[in-house]
Every structure is written in C-alpha cells, then in structure tokens.
Coordinates of C-alpha atoms and ligand atoms in Angstrom, one line a residue:
M23 CA -0.3 -0.3 0.3
P24 CA 1.7 3.4 -1.2
S25 CA 2.0 5.6 2.0
V26 CA 1.1 9.1 3.3
I27 CA 2.9 12.2 3.0
F28 CA 2.7 15.1 5.4
R29 CA 5.0 17.7 3.5
K30 CA 3.8 20.7 4.8
G31 CA 3.2 20.2 8.1
L32 CA 0.2 18.5 10.0
D33 CA -2.0 21.6 11.2
L34 CA -1.3 21.7 14.5
K35 CA 1.6 24.2 14.7
A36 CA -0.1 26.5 17.1
A37 CA -0.5 24.0 18.7
V38 CA 2.6 22.9 19.8
A39 CA 4.1 26.5 19.5
S40 CA 3.8 26.7 23.3
E41 CA 6.4 23.1 23.9
L42 CA 8.8 24.3 21.6
A43 CA 9.7 27.7 23.1
Q44 CA 9.2 26.3 26.7
D45 CA 12.1 24.0 25.0
Y46 CA 14.2 25.9 22.5
R47 CA 13.4 29.7 23.7
S48 CA 15.6 31.5 25.8
A49 CA 14.7 35.2 28.1
L50 CA 18.4 36.2 27.5
V51 CA 19.0 35.8 24.3
D52 CA 15.8 37.4 23.2
E53 CA 17.1 40.0 25.7
L54 CA 20.2 40.3 23.7
K55 CA 18.4 40.0 20.5
A56 CA 17.4 43.8 21.3
S57 CA 20.2 44.7 23.0
D58 CA 23.0 45.3 19.8
Y59 CA 24.2 41.3 19.8
T60 CA 26.2 42.6 22.6
H61 CA 26.1 41.2 27.1
R62 CA 27.9 43.0 30.0
S63 CA 28.7 40.9 32.8
G64 CA 31.4 41.7 35.6
R65 CA 34.9 42.6 33.0
M66 CA 32.8 40.2 30.2
T67 CA 32.0 42.1 27.4
L68 CA 30.1 39.3 25.1
H69 CA 29.0 39.5 21.1
L70 CA 27.4 37.3 19.4
A71 CA 27.4 37.0 16.2
R72 CA 23.6 38.8 14.6
E73 CA 22.9 35.0 12.7
F74 CA 23.7 31.8 14.6
G75 CA 20.8 29.1 16.4
F76 CA 18.7 27.0 14.4
C77 CA 18.3 28.1 11.0
Y78 CA 14.7 27.8 8.8
G79 CA 15.1 24.5 8.1
V80 CA 15.5 22.5 11.4
D81 CA 13.3 25.1 13.0
R82 CA 10.9 23.7 10.5
A83 CA 11.7 20.4 10.7
V84 CA 12.1 19.7 15.3
D85 CA 7.8 22.0 14.5
Y86 CA 6.5 19.6 12.5
A87 CA 8.5 16.3 15.2
Y88 CA 6.4 17.7 17.9
Q89 CA 3.5 17.9 15.5
T90 CA 3.8 14.3 14.5
R91 CA 3.6 12.9 17.7
R92 CA 1.0 15.2 19.2
K93 CA -1.0 13.9 15.7
F94 CA -0.5 10.0 16.5
P95 CA -0.1 9.2 20.4
D96 CA -1.3 6.2 19.7
K97 CA 1.4 5.1 17.2
R98 CA 4.7 4.4 16.6
V99 CA 6.6 7.2 15.5
F100 CA 10.1 7.1 14.4
L101 CA 12.8 8.6 12.4
T102 CA 15.5 8.1 10.2
G103 CA 18.2 8.6 12.5
E104 CA 19.0 11.9 14.2
I105 CA 16.7 14.3 12.7
I106 CA 19.6 17.4 13.6
H107 CA 22.8 16.9 14.7
N108 CA 22.5 18.8 18.0
P109 CA 22.2 15.8 20.7
H110 CA 19.8 18.0 22.8
V111 CA 17.6 17.8 20.8
N112 CA 17.5 14.2 19.4
D113 CA 17.4 14.0 23.7
K114 CA 13.7 15.9 23.8
L115 CA 12.7 13.8 21.1
R116 CA 13.0 10.0 22.9
A117 CA 12.0 11.2 25.7
S118 CA 9.1 12.3 24.2
G119 CA 8.2 8.7 22.3
V120 CA 10.4 9.4 18.7
R121 CA 12.2 6.2 18.5
F122 CA 15.5 6.0 16.5
L123 CA 15.8 3.7 13.5
D124 CA 19.8 3.6 14.3
D125 CA 19.4 3.0 17.6
P126 CA 20.6 -0.6 19.2
G127 CA 17.7 -3.2 18.7
E128 CA 15.1 -1.5 16.2
S129 CA 14.7 -1.9 12.4
A130 CA 13.2 -0.4 9.5
A131 CA 12.2 -3.6 7.9
A132 CA 10.1 -4.1 10.9
L133 CA 8.0 -1.6 10.2
G134 CA 4.5 -1.5 8.4
T135 CA 1.9 0.0 8.0
D136 CA 0.7 1.3 11.1
D137 CA 4.3 3.2 11.9
V138 CA 4.8 6.6 11.1
V139 CA 8.4 7.6 10.1
I140 CA 9.5 11.6 9.8
L141 CA 11.9 12.2 7.2
P142 CA 14.7 15.0 8.6
A143 CA 15.7 17.7 7.5
F144 CA 18.5 16.9 5.3
G145 CA 16.3 14.4 3.5
V146 CA 17.0 10.6 2.6
T147 CA 18.4 8.5 0.1
V148 CA 16.1 7.3 -3.3
G149 CA 16.7 4.1 -1.7
T150 CA 15.1 4.8 1.8
L151 CA 12.2 6.9 0.4
A152 CA 10.9 3.3 -1.2
Q153 CA 11.7 1.2 1.1
F154 CA 9.3 3.0 4.0
D155 CA 7.1 3.7 0.5
R156 CA 6.8 -0.3 -0.2
Q157 CA 6.1 -0.9 3.3
G158 CA 3.6 1.5 3.5
C159 CA 4.3 4.0 6.0
T160 CA 3.2 7.4 7.3
L161 CA 5.4 9.5 5.6
V162 CA 6.0 13.2 7.2
D163 CA 9.3 14.9 5.2
T164 CA 10.7 17.5 6.6
T165 CA 13.1 17.9 3.5
C166 CA 14.4 21.3 4.0
G167 CA 13.7 23.9 0.3
S168 CA 17.2 24.3 0.6
V169 CA 17.9 20.7 0.1
L170 CA 15.7 20.0 -2.1
N171 CA 16.9 22.6 -3.9
V172 CA 20.4 21.4 -4.5
W173 CA 19.0 18.1 -5.2
K174 CA 17.0 19.5 -8.4
A175 CA 19.8 20.2 -9.7
V176 CA 21.3 17.3 -9.2
R177 CA 18.5 15.4 -11.3
R178 CA 18.8 18.4 -14.3
Y179 CA 22.6 17.0 -14.8
A180 CA 22.3 13.5 -14.7
E181 CA 19.4 14.4 -17.0
H182 CA 22.1 15.9 -19.4
G183 CA 23.8 14.3 -19.0
F184 CA 26.9 15.6 -16.7
T185 CA 28.0 14.4 -13.7
S186 CA 27.1 15.8 -10.8
V187 CA 30.7 16.3 -8.0
I188 CA 29.8 17.5 -4.8
H189 CA 31.5 19.3 -2.6
G190 CA 30.8 17.0 0.5
K191 CA 31.8 14.7 3.3
I192 CA 30.5 11.4 1.4
H193 CA 29.6 10.1 5.1
H194 CA 27.1 12.9 6.1
E195 CA 23.3 12.1 5.6
E196 CA 22.7 15.3 3.4
T197 CA 25.7 14.0 0.8
R198 CA 24.3 10.5 1.1
A199 CA 20.4 11.6 -0.3
T200 CA 21.7 13.7 -2.7
A201 CA 24.0 11.9 -4.4
S202 CA 21.6 9.4 -4.4
Q203 CA 19.8 11.8 -7.0
A204 CA 22.4 12.0 -9.8
L205 CA 21.3 8.2 -9.3
K206 CA 17.1 8.0 -10.5
S207 CA 18.9 8.7 -13.9
P208 CA 19.7 5.4 -16.2
R209 CA 22.9 7.1 -16.9
G210 CA 24.0 9.7 -13.1
P211 CA 26.9 9.2 -12.7
F212 CA 28.0 11.5 -9.1
L213 CA 31.5 12.7 -7.2
V214 CA 32.3 13.5 -4.1
V215 CA 35.0 16.2 -3.3
L216 CA 35.3 16.5 0.6
D217 CA 37.4 19.5 0.3
R218 CA 39.9 22.1 -1.9
V219 CA 43.1 19.1 -2.2
E220 CA 40.6 16.4 -3.2
A221 CA 39.3 18.5 -5.9
E222 CA 42.7 19.6 -6.8
A223 CA 43.3 16.5 -7.3
V224 CA 40.6 15.3 -10.0
C225 CA 41.5 18.7 -11.9
R226 CA 44.5 17.5 -12.4
Y227 CA 43.2 14.2 -14.0
I228 CA 40.8 16.3 -16.2
R229 CA 43.7 18.9 -17.2
H230 CA 46.4 15.0 -18.3
G231 CA 44.6 12.4 -17.3
G232 CA 46.5 10.1 -15.0
D233 CA 47.1 6.1 -13.8
R234 CA 42.6 5.0 -13.4
A235 CA 43.0 2.1 -10.8
V236 CA 45.2 4.8 -8.5
F237 CA 42.1 8.2 -9.0
L238 CA 39.3 4.7 -8.1
E239 CA 41.5 3.6 -5.4
A240 CA 41.6 7.5 -3.7
F241 CA 38.1 8.0 -4.0
G242 CA 36.5 4.6 -3.3
E243 CA 33.1 4.8 -2.4
A244 CA 32.5 8.7 -2.9
M245 CA 32.1 7.7 -6.6
S246 CA 29.0 6.8 -8.5
P247 CA 29.1 2.8 -8.8
G248 CA 31.0 1.8 -12.6
F249 CA 32.3 5.2 -12.4
D250 CA 35.1 5.3 -14.8
P251 CA 37.4 8.6 -14.7
D252 CA 37.8 8.7 -18.0
R253 CA 34.7 8.5 -19.2
D254 CA 33.0 10.5 -16.5
L255 CA 34.8 13.5 -15.7
S256 CA 34.1 15.3 -19.6
R257 CA 31.4 16.9 -18.1
V258 CA 30.5 18.1 -14.7
G259 CA 27.5 19.5 -13.3
L260 CA 28.9 21.5 -9.5
A261 CA 26.8 20.9 -6.1
N262 CA 26.8 21.1 -2.9
Q263 CA 26.2 19.9 0.2
T264 CA 24.3 22.5 1.8
T265 CA 26.5 23.5 5.5
M266 CA 30.2 23.2 3.6
L267 CA 33.3 26.5 4.3
M268 CA 30.5 28.6 0.9
T269 CA 33.6 29.9 0.4
E270 CA 35.3 26.3 -0.6
S271 CA 32.1 25.3 -2.5
L272 CA 32.9 27.8 -5.0
E273 CA 36.7 27.6 -5.1
V274 CA 36.0 23.8 -5.8
G275 CA 33.2 25.2 -8.6
D276 CA 36.0 27.9 -9.9
L277 CA 38.8 24.3 -10.2
F278 CA 36.1 22.5 -11.8
R279 CA 35.5 26.1 -14.2
V280 CA 39.2 26.4 -15.1
A281 CA 40.4 23.0 -15.9
L282 CA 37.9 22.2 -17.8
G283 CA 38.6 24.9 -20.3
E284 CA 41.5 24.1 -20.3
R285 CA 41.7 20.6 -21.4
Y286 CA 38.0 21.9 -24.0
G287 CA 39.0 25.4 -24.6
A288 CA 37.3 28.4 -23.2
E289 CA 34.8 28.5 -26.0
A290 CA 33.2 25.1 -25.0
I291 CA 32.5 25.6 -21.5
D292 CA 29.1 25.7 -20.9
D293 CA 29.5 21.7 -22.9
H294 CA 31.6 21.1 -20.2
F295 CA 30.5 22.9 -16.9
R296 CA 27.5 23.5 -15.0
A297 CA 26.2 25.4 -11.6
F298 CA 23.9 26.4 -9.3
D299 CA 23.9 28.8 -6.8
T300 CA 22.9 25.9 -4.4
I301 CA 25.0 27.6 -1.1
C302 CA 21.8 27.7 1.8
S303 CA 21.2 30.3 2.8
A304 CA 21.1 30.0 6.1
T305 CA 24.8 28.4 6.0
Q306 CA 25.9 31.5 4.4
D307 CA 24.4 34.3 6.9
R308 CA 25.4 31.8 9.9
Q309 CA 29.4 32.2 7.9
D310 CA 28.8 36.0 7.3
A311 CA 27.5 37.1 10.1
V312 CA 31.1 35.0 12.2
V313 CA 33.3 37.5 9.9
A314 CA 31.0 40.4 10.3
L315 CA 31.6 39.7 14.0
L316 CA 35.8 39.4 13.9
R317 CA 35.8 42.0 12.5
E318 CA 34.1 44.3 14.3
H319 CA 35.1 43.3 17.9
P320 CA 39.1 42.6 19.0
L321 CA 38.3 39.6 20.3
D322 CA 40.2 37.4 23.3
L323 CA 39.0 35.0 22.6
M324 CA 35.5 32.6 20.5
V325 CA 33.2 30.8 22.3
V326 CA 31.4 28.2 19.5
V327 CA 28.2 26.3 19.9
G328 CA 27.0 22.8 18.6
G329 CA 26.9 19.5 18.2
Y330 CA 30.8 18.0 17.6
N331 CA 28.7 16.3 14.4
S332 CA 27.2 18.7 12.9
S333 CA 29.3 19.7 10.0
N334 CA 28.3 23.2 10.0
T335 CA 28.8 24.1 13.7
L336 CA 32.4 22.4 12.7
N337 CA 32.8 25.2 9.6
L338 CA 32.1 27.9 11.8
A339 CA 35.3 27.4 14.7
R340 CA 37.0 26.7 11.9
M341 CA 37.0 30.1 10.5
C342 CA 36.8 31.3 14.1
A343 CA 40.0 29.7 14.5
E344 CA 42.5 31.2 12.1
R345 CA 41.4 34.2 13.8
V346 CA 41.6 34.0 17.2
P347 CA 42.2 30.9 19.9
T348 CA 38.3 29.6 19.3
Y349 CA 36.3 26.9 21.5
H350 CA 33.9 24.9 20.0
I351 CA 32.4 23.6 22.7
A352 CA 28.7 20.8 22.6
D353 CA 27.1 22.4 25.4
D354 CA 27.2 24.8 29.1
D355 CA 28.5 21.7 30.5
C356 CA 32.0 22.0 28.7
L357 CA 33.1 25.2 30.9
V358 CA 33.5 22.7 33.4
S359 CA 35.4 26.1 35.6
P360 CA 36.9 28.7 35.4
V361 CA 39.9 26.7 34.4
E362 CA 39.0 23.9 33.0
I363 CA 37.4 23.8 29.4
R364 CA 36.6 20.6 27.7
H365 CA 35.6 21.4 23.7
R366 CA 36.8 19.8 20.8
P367 CA 39.2 21.3 19.0
V368 CA 38.9 22.5 15.2
G369 CA 40.4 19.0 13.2
S370 CA 40.3 16.4 15.8
K371 CA 38.0 14.2 15.9
A372 CA 37.2 13.9 19.6
E373 CA 36.7 15.9 22.5
V374 CA 39.6 16.9 24.9
A375 CA 40.1 19.0 28.5
S376 CA 42.1 21.7 27.7
S377 CA 43.6 24.3 31.1
G378 CA 43.5 27.6 31.1
W379 CA 41.3 27.9 28.7
L380 CA 39.7 32.2 30.4
P381 CA 42.6 35.1 30.9
P382 CA 43.0 35.6 34.3
S383 CA 42.8 39.3 34.2
G384 CA 41.7 42.4 32.7
P385 CA 39.2 43.4 30.4
L386 CA 37.4 40.0 28.3
R387 CA 35.6 39.9 25.4
V388 CA 34.3 37.2 23.8
G389 CA 32.5 36.9 21.0
L390 CA 30.0 33.7 20.5
T391 CA 27.8 32.3 17.8
A392 CA 25.8 28.8 17.5
G393 CA 25.5 26.0 14.6
A394 CA 22.8 26.0 13.0
S395 CA 21.3 22.9 15.1
T396 CA 22.3 24.4 18.4
P397 CA 18.8 25.7 20.2
D398 CA 19.0 29.8 21.5
N399 CA 18.0 27.6 25.4
L400 CA 21.8 26.0 24.8
V401 CA 22.8 29.5 24.1
G402 CA 22.0 31.3 26.7
A403 CA 22.7 28.6 29.2
V404 CA 26.3 29.4 27.7
I405 CA 26.0 32.7 28.0
L406 CA 24.4 32.7 32.2
R407 CA 27.8 30.0 32.3
L408 CA 30.6 31.9 31.1
A409 CA 29.3 35.1 33.0
A410 CA 29.6 33.5 36.0
C411 CA 33.6 32.0 35.0
A412 CA 34.4 34.8 33.6
D413 CA 33.8 36.8 37.3
A414 CA 35.0 33.8 39.6
L415 CA 38.5 34.7 38.2
P416 CA 39.8 37.2 40.2
P417 CA 38.5 40.7 39.3
S418 CA 41.3 43.1 36.7
P419 CA 42.5 45.9 38.0
V420 CA 41.1 48.0 36.1
N421 CA 37.3 46.9 37.3
S422 CA 38.4 46.6 40.7
Ligands
SF4_29 S1 21.2 24.1 7.0 FE1 20.5 24.9 5.0 S2 19.7 23.5 4.3 FE2 20.5 22.3 6.2 S3 18.4 22.5 7.0 FE3 19.1 24.3 7.7 S4 18.1 25.8 6.0 FE4 18.3 23.6 5.0

C-alpha cells in the first residue's frame, strides 16, 4: 500500500508552539538580540553573532516532529536517525516517545502500515524513501527546501549527461541523499569531493589524465557504482552539501571551471561545466555573521556552540580558529570551571580537556556563535556559565 506523506506539517503548529518555546527559547537570548547582540557582565563583554542557531530548515523539522508526536499519540513514531545534529534536541524527542531507527534493536525492515516515520531536514536516500513507501508507512517529510534545490540541480545534471561533483562529506546523511538523486537517471554518475585538495587531484586528472586504478582507489565509495574517470569527468555539474564552507564550495567550483576550460577550450565551457547556486542562505548568513563579528570586535576568544557532528558548526569553528583562540563546545557543561574547558579542537575528531582557557585578569572580550542545529536555550545557558566563570577569576586591576 503506498505511503501517506505529510510535506507541509500536520496543521498543529499552534498546538505545539508553547511546548517548543518552553524547550528551546531563551529569554536571555531574546534580550541580547534587543540589546545590539551584546551582553556585559562583570569584566566580560560578550558579542553575539547577528545570525546564529536554529536555521529555518531546522526550525521547521523540529516543529513537524513535535506536531507528529501530537497527531499520532497512539502510534509508533520513528526517526530515520538524528533529526538534526544536536544531542539535546534528539534526546528531547526520544523522551517524548519518538524512536530512532539507528538505535540498537530497532529495524526499518520491521515497520508497517501502522507506523509513522519522520524524515530529517537533510533528507533520506531515494532507496530509503522507496523502502518506506513499499512498507506503507505514514511519512512526515521535513526535508529542507534548500536541500531539495540541490537535489533538483543534481537530477538536471544527470538528465543532461553531466556528472554531479558534490562538495561534501561522503558519510553525511545529506550528501548520501543528494548523491542518490543522481542515480534516479539511468546514467547519473556522481563524485564527492571533500575539500580543495581532493578537488585539485580530480582537476589534475581532467587536465592530464592519470592512473585510473589509483584514482578509483583514492575515491572509493565517494563515486557512483561503475564510475570511470576517463569517461565521467568530461562534463561536470557542481553541487554541494548545504552546510559546507561557502568560500570553499565556490573555490571548488572555480577549480573545475578552469580545469575543464583548459582541457576543452574556453569557448566550449558551457558544454563541459555547469553550476547552480546551491549554497543555503542560512549557512551563508551564519558564516557572514562570523566574518563581521571578527572584523568589528577585537576578541580574546571565540566560543562556538553546537553538536560535535554538526558540519556547519565545525565550519564556523574553523573560520573563527583562523583568527582568534576558539573553543567549539557542545553545551554549557563543557565550561567546567574558570580554568578547565572541554571542547573539540578544529581538525580533531574527539573532545579534549584544556586548562587556562580564560585570560586570568583584565577586561574580557568574548565572541559567541552557534551552529544551525543549536537551540537558543543552550546558547543562553552558555552565556550564563561564561559570565559565572569570568567573574569567578580575580577581578581585573582596571575594574577593581
Ligand atoms: S542548514 Fe540550510 S539546508 Fe540545512 S536545514 Fe538549515 S536551512 Fe536547510
């Protein structure tokens, strides 16, 4: 039996609004937004980025998940995995009775017509969607419109005989879902490149050819089945995971444009290279706000709040770390004391504990931002803890 799919909510927005506000809003953050995004407490002046936290896609996905739980109180409600990359939000949904198909003991194969499945903001693969459809589940699709735009571009590339080169992380749910869109066409090759270094390696192959076996070995699961670099790199369409560093996505596009122009001639470039603007505006706004914050305020340190597996948060931290000491923390508990902090350094895969993170005296200027999956209440809790830590150290001679 085909699935029922809810794509525009479940008409319960008003019914869940107060619950959402209670779970994720922060009066302190609302106050800061009305006070020029600045908070003063003791020796600390905190500057908040002008765009941070929940993006429109995440806001909508969480809203739909709450509506789903309300609409189907007697049914089993599942998520395919994390709805967004923030453990606090996922834990809240778990506590409300939503089950996660990637939890031990859960199985997508066991779902049937009585079950409800919420598809996350970053979407699911074509294969996964088809499976739920075959099983007759009721589906609540929260796939973000900005992700759908990328999918549309990828399908168009495939229909026109172009290989989709996706700037993204091959194990990220969104990139896997995007790549699967290429395969909807009978001949829809794709290749995922992580960064500039990988893009340059592919561009060298475009210009000069190379050892096919080495190429296949290097890109392994980042390619569509049967990918042939000698055949599939002559016509390239650029796409990206929406949460990548915008500047890097643009650089990757330029590298391919130049390489294909050199290989086939500038006059033939339209037959060999295509790109659509698939950078999500929320990601771009958060990155732009960090650039502005770093430009406008001299800072002693930057705090970036968000899940350690949140791609857009990692990129915000990466941008900040190039300019100022930066601490990517998951939540306020990471601010262990005025001396000790737990954080994930840029480029590291794990959380570490560091000491001496706060300058011991003098006026303290802190910048703060949060990834697109971080709710305001977490940001508010971090601000309060930062103020407590700053004031717990000896007062500066200036202020005393
Ligand atoms: S980061 Fe962009 S694409 Fe991803 S959910 Fe948010 S708005 Fe949508």
